[in-house]
Coordinates of N, CA and C in Angstrom, one line a residue:
M1 N 125.2 124.4 144.4 CA 125.0 123.2 143.2 C 124.9 124.4 141.9
G2 N 125.5 124.1 141.0 CA 125.5 125.0 139.8 C 124.5 124.3 138.5
C3 N 124.1 124.9 137.6 CA 122.9 124.5 136.6 C 123.7 123.2 136.2
Y4 N 124.7 123.4 135.5 CA 125.4 122.2 135.0 C 125.2 120.8 135.9
D5 N 125.9 121.3 137.1 CA 125.9 120.0 138.3 C 124.4 119.5 138.2
C6 N 123.5 120.6 138.3 CA 121.9 120.1 138.4 C 121.5 119.3 137.4
C7 N 122.0 119.7 136.1 CA 121.5 118.9 134.7 C 121.9 117.6 135.0
M8 N 123.4 117.4 134.9 CA 123.7 116.0 135.2 C 123.2 115.2 136.3
R9 N 123.0 115.9 137.4 CA 122.2 115.1 138.3 C 120.9 114.8 137.7
C10 N 120.3 115.1 137.3 CA 119.0 114.9 136.9 C 119.1 114.0 135.6
L11 N 119.9 114.3 134.7 CA 120.3 113.1 133.5 C 121.0 111.8 134.1
G12 N 121.6 111.8 135.0 CA 122.0 110.3 135.8 C 120.9 109.6 136.2
G13 N 119.7 110.3 136.5 CA 118.9 109.4 137.0 C 117.7 109.0 136.0
V14 N 118.2 109.3 134.4 CA 117.1 108.7 133.5 C 117.2 107.3 133.0
P15 N 116.7 106.4 133.3 CA 116.6 105.0 132.7 C 116.8 104.7 131.2
Y16 N 118.0 104.9 130.7 CA 118.0 105.5 129.2 C 117.7 103.9 128.5
C17 N 118.0 102.8 129.0 CA 117.5 101.5 128.4 C 115.9 101.3 128.4
S18 N 115.6 101.9 129.6 CA 114.1 101.8 129.7 C 113.1 102.7 128.7
L19 N 113.9 104.0 128.7 CA 113.7 104.8 127.8 C 113.5 104.4 126.2
V20 N 114.6 103.9 125.7 CA 114.8 103.0 124.5 C 113.7 101.8 124.4
A21 N 113.4 101.3 125.6 CA 112.4 100.1 125.4 C 111.3 100.4 125.1
T22 N 110.7 102.0 125.8 CA 109.3 102.5 125.8 C 109.1 102.7 124.3
L23 N 110.4 103.5 124.0 CA 110.1 103.9 122.6 C 109.9 103.0 121.3
L24 N 110.7 101.9 121.3 CA 110.3 100.5 120.8 C 109.0 100.0 121.1
C25 N 108.7 99.8 122.3 CA 107.3 99.2 122.6 C 106.3 100.2 121.7
F26 N 106.3 101.2 121.8 CA 105.1 102.1 121.5 C 105.1 102.2 120.0
S27 N 106.5 102.4 119.2 CA 106.5 102.0 117.6 C 106.1 100.8 117.3
G28 N 106.6 99.7 117.9 CA 106.2 98.1 117.5 C 104.6 98.1 117.7
I29 N 104.1 98.5 118.8 CA 102.5 98.1 118.9 C 101.8 98.7 118.1
A30 N 102.1 100.3 117.5 CA 101.2 101.0 116.9 C 101.2 100.4 115.5
L31 N 102.7 100.0 115.4 CA 102.9 99.4 113.8 C 102.1 97.7 113.8
F32 N 102.0 97.1 114.8 CA 101.5 96.0 114.4 C 99.9 96.0 115.0
C33 N 99.6 96.8 115.9 CA 98.0 96.8 116.0 C 97.4 97.7 114.8
G34 N 97.9 98.9 114.1 CA 97.4 99.6 113.3 C 97.4 98.6 112.1
C35 N 98.7 98.4 111.6 CA 98.8 97.5 110.4 C 98.1 96.4 110.3
G36 N 97.8 95.5 111.4 CA 97.2 94.4 111.7 C 95.8 94.6 111.5
H37 N 95.2 95.4 112.0 CA 93.7 95.8 111.9 C 93.3 96.2 110.7
Q38 N 94.0 96.8 109.8 CA 93.9 97.3 108.5 C 93.9 95.8 107.9
A39 N 95.0 95.3 107.7 CA 95.3 93.9 106.9 C 94.4 93.0 107.1
L40 N 93.7 93.0 108.6 CA 92.4 91.9 108.5 C 91.2 92.2 107.7
T41 N 91.0 93.8 107.9 CA 89.9 94.1 107.0 C 89.8 93.9 105.6
E42 N 91.1 94.2 105.2 CA 91.5 94.0 103.8 C 91.4 92.8 103.4
T43 N 91.8 91.4 104.3 CA 91.8 90.0 104.0 C 90.5 89.6 103.8
E44 N 89.5 90.4 104.4 CA 87.9 89.8 104.6 C 87.5 90.5 103.0
R45 N 88.2 91.5 102.8 CA 87.6 92.1 101.3 C 88.1 91.2 100.2
L46 N 89.4 90.4 100.4 CA 90.1 89.8 99.1 C 89.2 88.6 98.9
I47 N 89.0 88.1 100.2 CA 88.3 86.7 100.4 C 86.7 86.7 99.9
E48 N 86.2 87.9 100.2 CA 84.8 88.1 100.0 C 84.7 88.2 98.4
N49 N 85.7 88.7 97.6 CA 85.8 89.5 96.2 C 86.3 88.4 95.3
Y50 N 87.1 87.6 95.7 CA 87.7 86.7 94.8 C 88.0 85.3 95.0
F51 N 87.5 84.6 96.4 CA 87.5 83.5 96.7 C 86.3 82.8 97.5
A52 N 85.2 83.6 97.4 CA 84.1 82.8 97.9 C 83.2 83.7 97.6
R53 N 82.0 83.2 96.9 CA 80.8 83.8 96.4 C 79.4 83.8 97.4
N54 N 79.5 83.0 98.2 CA 78.5 83.0 99.3 C 78.8 83.4 100.6
L55 N 78.0 84.1 101.1 CA 78.3 84.6 102.5 C 78.4 83.8 103.6
Q56 N 77.8 82.7 103.3 CA 78.0 81.3 104.4 C 79.5 80.8 104.4
D57 N 79.9 81.3 103.4 CA 81.4 80.3 103.1 C 82.4 81.0 104.1
Y58 N 82.1 82.4 104.3 CA 83.4 83.0 105.0 C 82.6 83.8 106.1
I59 N 81.3 83.5 106.2 CA 80.8 84.2 107.7 C 82.0 83.9 109.1
T60 N 82.5 82.5 109.2 CA 83.5 82.3 110.4 C 84.4 83.2 110.3
L61 N 85.1 83.3 109.2 CA 86.4 83.9 109.1 C 86.0 85.4 109.2
A62 N 84.9 85.8 108.7 CA 84.5 87.2 109.3 C 84.6 87.5 110.7
Y63 N 83.7 86.5 111.4 CA 83.5 86.3 112.8 C 84.9 86.5 113.6
I64 N 86.0 85.7 112.8 CA 87.5 85.3 113.7 C 88.0 86.6 113.4
I65 N 87.8 87.3 112.4 CA 88.5 88.8 112.1 C 88.2 89.5 112.8
Q66 N 86.9 89.9 113.2 CA 86.2 91.1 114.1 C 86.7 90.5 115.5
Y67 N 86.9 89.1 115.8 CA 87.5 88.8 117.0 C 88.8 89.5 117.3
F68 N 89.6 89.1 116.5 CA 91.3 89.4 116.4 C 91.1 91.0 116.6
Q69 N 90.6 91.6 115.8 CA 90.4 93.2 116.2 C 89.8 93.7 117.2
Y70 N 89.1 93.4 118.1 CA 88.9 93.5 119.2 C 90.2 93.1 120.0
V71 N 90.6 92.0 120.1 CA 92.2 91.5 120.6 C 93.1 92.7 120.3
I72 N 93.0 93.3 119.1 CA 94.4 94.0 119.1 C 93.9 95.6 119.7
Y73 N 92.6 95.7 120.1 CA 92.3 96.7 120.9 C 92.9 96.8 122.0
G74 N 92.6 95.8 122.9 CA 92.8 95.3 124.0 C 94.4 95.4 123.8
L75 N 95.4 94.6 123.2 CA 96.9 94.6 123.1 C 97.4 96.4 123.3
A76 N 96.6 97.0 122.5 CA 97.2 98.4 122.4 C 97.0 99.1 123.8
S77 N 96.2 99.1 124.0 CA 95.6 99.5 125.3 C 96.6 98.8 126.5
F78 N 96.5 97.4 126.9 CA 97.5 97.0 127.8 C 98.9 97.5 127.4
F79 N 99.3 97.2 126.4 CA 100.7 97.7 126.2 C 101.1 99.1 126.3
F80 N 100.4 99.9 126.3 CA 100.5 101.4 126.5 C 100.7 101.7 127.5
L81 N 99.9 101.1 128.7 CA 99.5 101.3 130.3 C 101.1 100.6 130.8
Y82 N 101.2 99.4 130.2 CA 102.5 98.4 130.5 C 103.8 99.1 130.5
C83 N 103.8 99.7 129.4 CA 105.1 100.3 129.2 C 105.3 101.5 130.1
I84 N 104.2 102.3 130.1 CA 104.6 103.7 131.0 C 104.8 103.3 132.7
V85 N 103.9 102.1 132.9 CA 104.5 101.7 134.3 C 106.0 101.2 134.3
L86 N 106.6 100.2 133.2 CA 107.6 99.7 133.4 C 108.7 101.1 133.1
L87 N 108.3 102.2 132.5 CA 109.4 103.2 132.3 C 109.3 103.8 133.4
A88 N 108.1 104.1 134.4 CA 108.2 104.7 135.9 C 108.9 103.6 136.6
E89 N 108.8 102.2 136.6 CA 109.6 101.6 137.5 C 111.2 101.7 137.1
G90 N 111.6 101.9 136.0 CA 113.1 102.2 135.6 C 113.4 103.9 136.0
F91 N 112.8 104.6 136.3 CA 113.0 105.8 136.9 C 113.3 105.5 138.3
Y92 N 112.5 104.7 139.0 CA 112.4 104.4 140.2 C 113.8 103.7 140.7
T93 N 114.0 102.4 139.9 CA 115.1 101.9 140.3 C 116.4 102.4 139.9
T94 N 116.6 103.3 138.8 CA 117.7 104.2 138.7 C 118.0 105.1 139.7
S95 N 116.9 106.1 140.1 CA 117.2 106.8 141.0 C 117.9 106.2 142.5
A96 N 117.2 104.8 142.6 CA 117.4 104.1 144.0 C 119.0 103.6 143.9
A97 N 119.3 103.2 142.6 CA 120.4 102.8 142.7 C 121.9 103.6 142.4
K98 N 121.5 104.8 141.8 CA 122.5 105.8 141.9 C 122.1 106.8 143.0
Q99 N 121.4 106.8 143.6 CA 121.0 107.6 145.0 C 121.1 109.2 144.4
T100 N 120.2 109.3 143.1 CA 120.1 111.0 142.5 C 119.2 111.3 143.4
F101 N 118.3 111.1 144.1 CA 117.6 112.4 144.7 C 117.8 112.3 146.4
G102 N 118.6 113.0 146.9 CA 119.0 113.3 148.2 C 119.1 111.8 149.0
E103 N 118.2 111.7 149.7 CA 118.2 110.2 150.8 C 117.2 109.4 150.1
F104 N 116.7 109.3 149.0 CA 116.1 108.6 148.3 C 116.8 107.1 148.3
R105 N 116.3 105.5 148.9 CA 116.9 104.6 148.7 C 115.9 103.7 148.4
S106 N 116.6 102.4 148.2 CA 115.7 101.2 147.6 C 115.0 100.5 148.8
T107 N 114.0 100.0 148.6 CA 112.9 99.7 149.7 C 112.8 98.2 149.4
M108 N 112.6 97.3 150.7 CA 112.4 95.9 150.2 C 110.9 95.6 149.6
C109 N 110.2 96.8 149.4 CA 108.8 96.6 148.5 C 109.1 97.0 147.3
G110 N 110.2 98.0 147.2 CA 110.6 98.2 145.9 C 111.2 97.1 145.1
R111 N 112.4 96.5 146.0 CA 112.7 95.5 145.3 C 111.8 94.0 145.0
C112 N 111.1 94.1 146.1 CA 109.5 93.1 145.4 C 109.0 93.0 144.2
L113 N 108.7 94.5 144.1 CA 108.0 94.9 142.9 C 108.8 94.8 141.7
S114 N 110.3 95.1 141.8 CA 111.2 95.0 140.6 C 111.1 93.4 140.2
S115 N 111.3 92.4 141.1 CA 111.2 91.1 140.7 C 110.0 90.6 139.9
S116 N 108.9 91.2 140.5 CA 107.5 90.9 139.8 C 107.7 91.5 138.5
F117 N 108.1 92.6 138.3 CA 108.3 93.3 137.0 C 109.2 92.2 136.2
I118 N 110.1 91.7 136.4 CA 110.9 91.1 135.9 C 110.3 89.6 135.3
V119 N 109.4 89.2 136.3 CA 108.7 87.7 135.9 C 107.5 88.1 134.9
M120 N 107.1 89.3 135.1 CA 106.0 89.5 134.3 C 106.2 90.2 132.7
T121 N 107.4 90.9 132.8 CA 107.9 91.1 131.5 C 108.5 89.8 130.9
Y122 N 109.4 88.6 131.6 CA 109.6 87.6 130.7 C 108.7 86.8 130.4
V123 N 107.6 86.9 131.3 CA 106.3 85.9 130.7 C 105.7 86.5 129.2
L124 N 105.7 87.8 129.4 CA 104.9 88.5 127.9 C 106.0 88.2 127.2
A125 N 107.3 88.4 127.1 CA 108.1 88.2 126.1 C 108.2 86.9 125.4
V126 N 107.9 85.7 126.6 CA 107.7 84.4 125.8 C 106.2 84.1 124.9
L127 N 105.2 85.0 125.5 CA 104.1 85.1 124.8 C 104.2 85.7 123.3
W128 N 104.5 86.6 123.7 CA 104.9 87.7 122.4 C 105.8 87.0 121.3
L129 N 106.5 86.2 121.9 CA 107.4 85.0 120.7 C 106.3 84.5 119.9
L130 N 105.2 84.2 120.4 CA 104.1 83.2 119.7 C 103.3 83.9 118.9
V131 N 103.1 85.3 119.5 CA 102.4 86.0 118.4 C 103.5 86.5 117.4
F132 N 104.6 86.8 117.7 CA 105.6 86.8 116.4 C 105.8 86.1 115.3
A133 N 105.5 84.7 116.1 CA 105.6 83.5 115.0 C 104.2 83.4 114.3
F134 N 103.2 83.7 115.2 CA 101.8 83.8 114.2 C 101.5 84.5 113.4
S135 N 102.2 85.7 113.3 CA 102.0 87.2 112.5 C 102.9 86.7 111.3
A136 N 103.9 85.7 111.3 CA 104.5 85.3 110.0 C 103.5 84.6 109.1
L137 N 102.4 83.9 109.9 CA 101.6 83.2 108.7 C 101.2 83.8 107.5
P138 N 100.3 85.0 107.8 CA 100.0 85.7 106.7 C 101.0 86.2 105.8
V139 N 102.0 86.6 106.2 CA 103.1 87.2 105.4 C 103.7 85.6 104.5
Y140 N 103.5 84.6 104.9 CA 103.9 83.6 104.2 C 102.9 83.1 103.0
F141 N 101.5 83.4 103.6 CA 100.6 83.0 102.7 C 100.8 83.6 101.4
F142 N 100.9 85.1 101.7 CA 100.9 86.2 100.9 C 102.4 86.2 99.9
Y143 N 103.3 85.7 100.6 CA 104.4 85.4 99.6 C 104.6 84.2 98.6
N144 N 103.6 83.1 99.3 CA 103.5 82.0 98.4 C 102.5 82.6 96.9
M145 N 101.4 83.4 97.4 CA 100.7 83.6 96.7 C 101.4 84.6 95.3
D146 N 102.1 85.6 95.8 CA 103.1 86.2 94.9 C 104.0 85.3 94.3
A147 N 104.3 84.5 94.5 CA 105.8 83.5 93.9 C 104.8 83.1 92.7
T148 N 103.6 82.4 93.2 CA 102.9 81.8 92.2 C 102.4 82.9 90.9
C149 N 101.8 84.2 91.4 CA 101.7 85.0 90.5 C 102.8 85.3 89.4
H150 N 104.3 85.5 90.3 CA 105.3 85.8 89.4 C 105.8 84.7 88.5
T151 N 105.4 83.3 88.9 CA 105.4 82.2 87.8 C 104.4 82.4 86.7
I152 N 103.2 82.9 87.2 CA 102.0 82.7 86.0 C 102.7 83.7 84.8
D153 N 103.3 84.9 85.2 CA 103.5 86.2 84.5 C 104.7 85.6 83.7
V154 N 105.7 84.8 84.2 CA 106.7 84.1 83.1 C 105.9 83.4 82.4
L155 N 105.2 82.6 82.6 CA 104.7 81.3 81.8 C 103.5 81.9 81.1
T156 N 103.2 83.1 80.7 CA 102.2 83.7 79.9 C 101.9 83.0 78.4
E157 N 103.1 82.6 78.0 CA 103.1 82.0 76.5 C 102.4 80.5 76.4
T158 N 102.2 80.1 77.8 CA 102.0 78.4 77.8 C 100.8 78.9 78.7
P159 N 99.2 78.9 78.0 CA 98.0 79.0 78.9 C 97.6 78.0 79.8
A160 N 97.9 76.8 79.1 CA 97.6 75.4 79.5 C 98.4 75.2 81.0
S161 N 99.6 75.4 81.1 CA 100.1 75.2 82.4 C 99.8 76.1 83.3
I162 N 99.6 77.5 82.5 CA 99.1 78.4 83.6 C 97.6 78.0 84.6
N163 N 96.8 77.9 83.9 CA 95.5 77.2 84.5 C 95.7 76.5 86.0
Q164 N 96.8 75.6 85.5 CA 97.3 74.7 86.8 C 98.0 75.2 88.0
L165 N 98.4 76.8 88.2 CA 99.1 77.0 88.9 C 97.9 77.9 89.8
C166 N 97.6 77.4 91.0 CA 96.4 78.1 91.9 C 97.2 78.4 93.5
V167 N 96.4 78.8 93.7 CA 95.9 79.3 95.3 C 95.0 79.2 95.7
D168 N 94.8 78.1 96.7 CA 93.7 77.4 97.2 C 93.5 78.0 98.9
A169 N 92.7 79.1 99.1 CA 92.4 79.5 100.3 C 91.7 78.4 101.3
R170 N 91.4 77.3 100.6 CA 90.8 76.4 101.7 C 91.6 75.4 102.0
Q171 N 93.0 75.5 101.5 CA 94.4 74.8 102.0 C 94.8 75.4 103.4
Y172 N 94.6 76.6 103.6 CA 95.2 77.3 104.5 C 94.1 77.7 106.0
G173 N 93.1 76.7 105.4 CA 91.8 76.9 106.7 C 91.1 78.3 106.6
L174 N 91.5 79.1 105.9 CA 90.6 80.6 105.6 C 89.0 80.1 105.3
L175 N 88.9 79.0 104.4 CA 87.7 78.7 103.9 C 87.0 77.1 104.4
P176 N 86.1 77.0 104.1 CA 85.8 75.6 104.4 C 86.0 74.8 103.1
W177 N 85.7 73.5 103.0 CA 86.2 72.7 101.6 C 85.1 73.0 100.9
N178 N 83.7 73.2 101.4 CA 83.0 73.1 100.3 C 82.8 74.7 99.8
A179 N 83.6 75.5 100.1 CA 83.3 77.2 99.7 C 83.7 76.8 98.0
V180 N 82.8 77.7 97.2 CA 83.0 77.7 95.8 C 83.7 79.4 95.5
P181 N 84.4 79.5 94.7 CA 85.4 78.7 94.1 C 86.3 78.2 95.0
G182 N 86.7 79.1 96.3 CA 87.7 78.7 97.1 C 89.0 78.8 96.7
K183 N 89.4 78.9 95.2 CA 90.9 79.0 95.1 C 90.8 80.2 93.6
A184 N 91.9 80.3 93.5 CA 92.0 81.4 92.1 C 93.3 80.6 91.4
C185 N 93.1 80.7 89.9 CA 94.1 80.1 88.9 C 94.2 80.9 88.0
G186 N 95.6 80.7 87.6 CA 95.6 81.2 86.3 C 95.8 83.0 86.1
M187 N 95.2 83.2 85.1 CA 95.2 84.6 84.8 C 94.4 85.1 86.2
T188 N 93.5 84.6 86.4 CA 92.3 85.2 87.5 C 93.2 85.6 88.5
L189 N 94.4 84.6 89.0 CA 95.2 84.7 90.1 C 96.2 85.9 89.9
S190 N 96.6 86.1 88.7 CA 97.6 86.9 88.3 C 96.9 88.3 88.6
N191 N 95.4 88.5 87.8 CA 94.8 89.8 88.1 C 94.7 90.1 89.4
V192 N 94.2 88.8 90.4 CA 94.3 89.1 92.0 C 95.4 89.9 92.4
C193 N 96.4 89.5 92.0 CA 97.9 90.0 92.5 C 97.9 91.5 92.1
K194 N 97.5 92.2 90.8 CA 98.0 93.5 90.3 C 96.8 94.1 91.0
T195 N 95.8 93.8 91.7 CA 94.8 94.8 92.4 C 95.6 95.4 93.5
R196 N 94.9 96.5 93.8 CA 95.5 97.5 94.9 C 95.3 97.0 96.3
E197 N 93.8 96.2 96.3 CA 93.6 95.6 97.6 C 95.1 94.3 98.0
Y198 N 95.3 93.7 96.6 CA 96.4 92.7 97.3 C 97.4 93.4 97.6
R199 N 98.1 94.3 97.0 CA 99.4 94.9 97.3 C 99.3 95.3 98.8
M200 N 98.3 96.3 98.8 CA 98.3 96.9 99.9 C 98.1 96.0 101.4
T201 N 97.5 94.8 101.2 CA 97.3 93.8 102.1 C 98.7 93.1 102.4
Y202 N 99.4 92.7 101.6 CA 100.6 92.2 101.7 C 101.8 93.2 102.3
D203 N 101.6 94.5 101.9 CA 102.4 95.2 102.6 C 102.1 95.4 103.8
L204 N 100.8 95.6 104.3 CA 100.3 95.8 105.8 C 100.8 94.5 106.8
Y205 N 100.7 93.3 106.3 CA 101.0 92.1 107.0 C 102.4 92.1 107.2
I206 N 103.3 92.7 106.0 CA 105.0 92.8 106.6 C 105.2 93.6 107.6
A207 N 104.4 95.1 107.6 CA 104.7 96.0 108.6 C 104.0 95.3 109.7
A208 N 102.8 94.6 109.9 CA 102.6 94.2 111.2 C 103.6 93.2 111.7
F209 N 104.2 92.3 110.7 CA 105.3 91.3 111.3 C 106.5 92.0 111.9
A210 N 107.0 93.3 111.2 CA 107.8 93.6 111.5 C 107.6 94.5 112.8
G211 N 106.4 94.9 113.0 CA 105.9 95.9 114.3 C 106.2 94.8 115.4
A212 N 105.5 93.4 114.9 CA 105.7 92.5 116.1 C 107.2 92.3 116.4
G213 N 107.9 92.0 115.7 CA 109.6 91.9 115.6 C 109.9 92.8 116.8
I214 N 109.6 94.3 116.5 CA 110.5 95.3 117.3 C 109.4 95.2 118.6
T215 N 108.3 95.0 118.9 CA 107.7 94.7 120.1 C 108.7 93.6 121.0
L216 N 108.6 92.6 120.4 CA 109.2 91.5 121.0 C 110.9 92.2 121.4
L217 N 111.7 92.9 120.7 CA 112.8 93.5 121.0 C 112.8 94.6 122.6
A218 N 111.8 95.2 122.2 CA 111.5 96.2 123.3 C 111.1 94.9 124.7
L219 N 110.6 94.0 124.7 CA 110.5 93.4 125.8 C 111.7 92.7 126.4
L220 N 112.5 92.3 125.3 CA 113.7 91.7 126.0 C 114.5 92.7 126.4
T221 N 114.5 94.0 125.6 CA 115.1 95.3 126.4 C 114.7 95.4 127.8
Y222 N 113.4 95.4 127.9 CA 113.0 95.6 129.3 C 113.3 94.6 129.8
T223 N 113.4 93.2 130.0 CA 113.9 92.2 130.5 C 115.3 92.4 131.0
V224 N 116.5 92.7 130.5 CA 117.7 93.0 130.5 C 117.6 93.9 131.3
S225 N 117.1 95.1 131.1 CA 117.1 96.4 132.1 C 116.7 96.3 133.3
T226 N 115.6 95.7 133.4 CA 115.0 95.4 135.0 C 115.3 94.4 135.7
T227 N 116.2 93.6 134.9 CA 117.2 92.3 135.6 C 118.3 93.0 136.4
Y228 N 118.9 93.8 135.5 CA 120.2 94.8 135.8 C 119.7 95.4 137.2
N229 N 118.8 96.4 137.0 CA 118.3 97.3 137.9 C 118.1 96.4 139.4
F230 N 117.2 95.1 139.1 CA 117.0 94.5 140.2 C 118.4 94.0 140.9
A231 N 119.2 93.5 140.3 CA 120.4 93.0 140.8 C 121.4 94.3 141.5
V232 N 121.2 95.2 140.9 CA 122.0 96.5 141.5 C 120.9 97.1 142.8
L233 N 120.0 96.8 142.9 CA 119.1 97.1 144.2 C 119.3 95.9 145.0
R234 N 119.1 95.0 144.9 CA 119.6 93.9 145.8 C 121.2 94.0 146.3
Y235 N 122.1 94.3 145.5 CA 123.3 94.8 145.9 C 123.4 95.6 147.1
L236 N 122.7 96.8 146.9 CA 122.8 98.0 147.6 C 122.0 97.6 149.0
G237 N 121.1 96.7 148.9 CA 120.4 96.3 150.4 C 121.1 95.3 151.1
R238 N 122.1 94.9 150.4 CA 123.0 93.9 151.2 C 124.0 94.6 152.0
K239 N 124.2 95.8 151.4 CA 125.5 96.7 152.1 C 124.5 97.4 153.2
G240 N 123.3 97.3 153.3 CA 122.3 98.1 154.4 C 121.9 99.2 153.9
I241 N 121.8 99.3 152.9 CA 121.5 100.6 152.4 C 119.9 100.9 152.0
G242 N 119.5 99.4 152.0 CA 117.9 99.8 151.6 C 117.5 99.8 152.5
A243 N 116.1 100.4 152.5 CA 114.9 100.3 154.0 C 113.9 99.5 153.7
R244 N 113.4 99.1 154.7 CA 112.1 98.3 154.5 C 110.9 99.6 154.8
C245 N 109.9 99.1 153.8 CA 108.6 99.9 154.0 C 107.6 99.2 155.0

C-alpha cells in the first residue's frame, strides 16, 4: 500500500463532525466560563461601588456570585473531559462503520455505549438550553441600563426629567428592597455607564452569552453525529458484521 493510500485510509477514519463539535465546544466553554467568571467579579464591584453602601445589603449576592464561580470551574472541567470522550467515541464509531483498521468491527458493547452517549448528550443539550436562556438575563439587564443611559444623554437639557430615569437593582433581585441607595438615577447613572467597569462587564456578559450559544451548537452537532454513527453501527450489526464482546 502506497503512502497516498495509507493517508487516505487514515483520513477516512477521522470523525470530522465530532472534531468540529469538539472545537466548538472547547471554544464555547472557554468563552462562557472565562468571560462569565470575570463578569461576575466585575458585577460585584459595580454593585458595591454604585448601588449599595452597606456590606450587609449585597453580602448574599456576593455569596451567590462565589457559588456560581465554583460552578463555572466544575463546568469547565466536566465539558473538557466529556468532549474528549465524545471525540474518542466518534473515532471508534467512524472506524467501525468504515472498517478502516483491518478487522475492526462494531460490537454490541460499542453500540450500547453509543446509545448511552446519545441520551447523555441530548439531556445535556436540553439542560444547556436553560443555561443559554439564563445567560441572556444579565445581557438584558445591561441592555436596559445602556438604553436608559442613552436616553439621559439625549435629554441632558432637561435635568428635571433626567432625574426620573433610574435603574433599580432591587427590581432585578440583585439587592434586597431595604438596600440603600439600591438604584442610580440621572447623571449619576450616566456617569456609571461611562466607567470602564460598566463597559467591560457588559462586553463580558455578551461574550459569555455567545459562548453559551456556541456550546449549545456543539452539543447539537454531537447529538446529530452520534445518532448517525449509531444508526450506521446498528445497520452493520443487522447485516451480521457486528461482534459481541
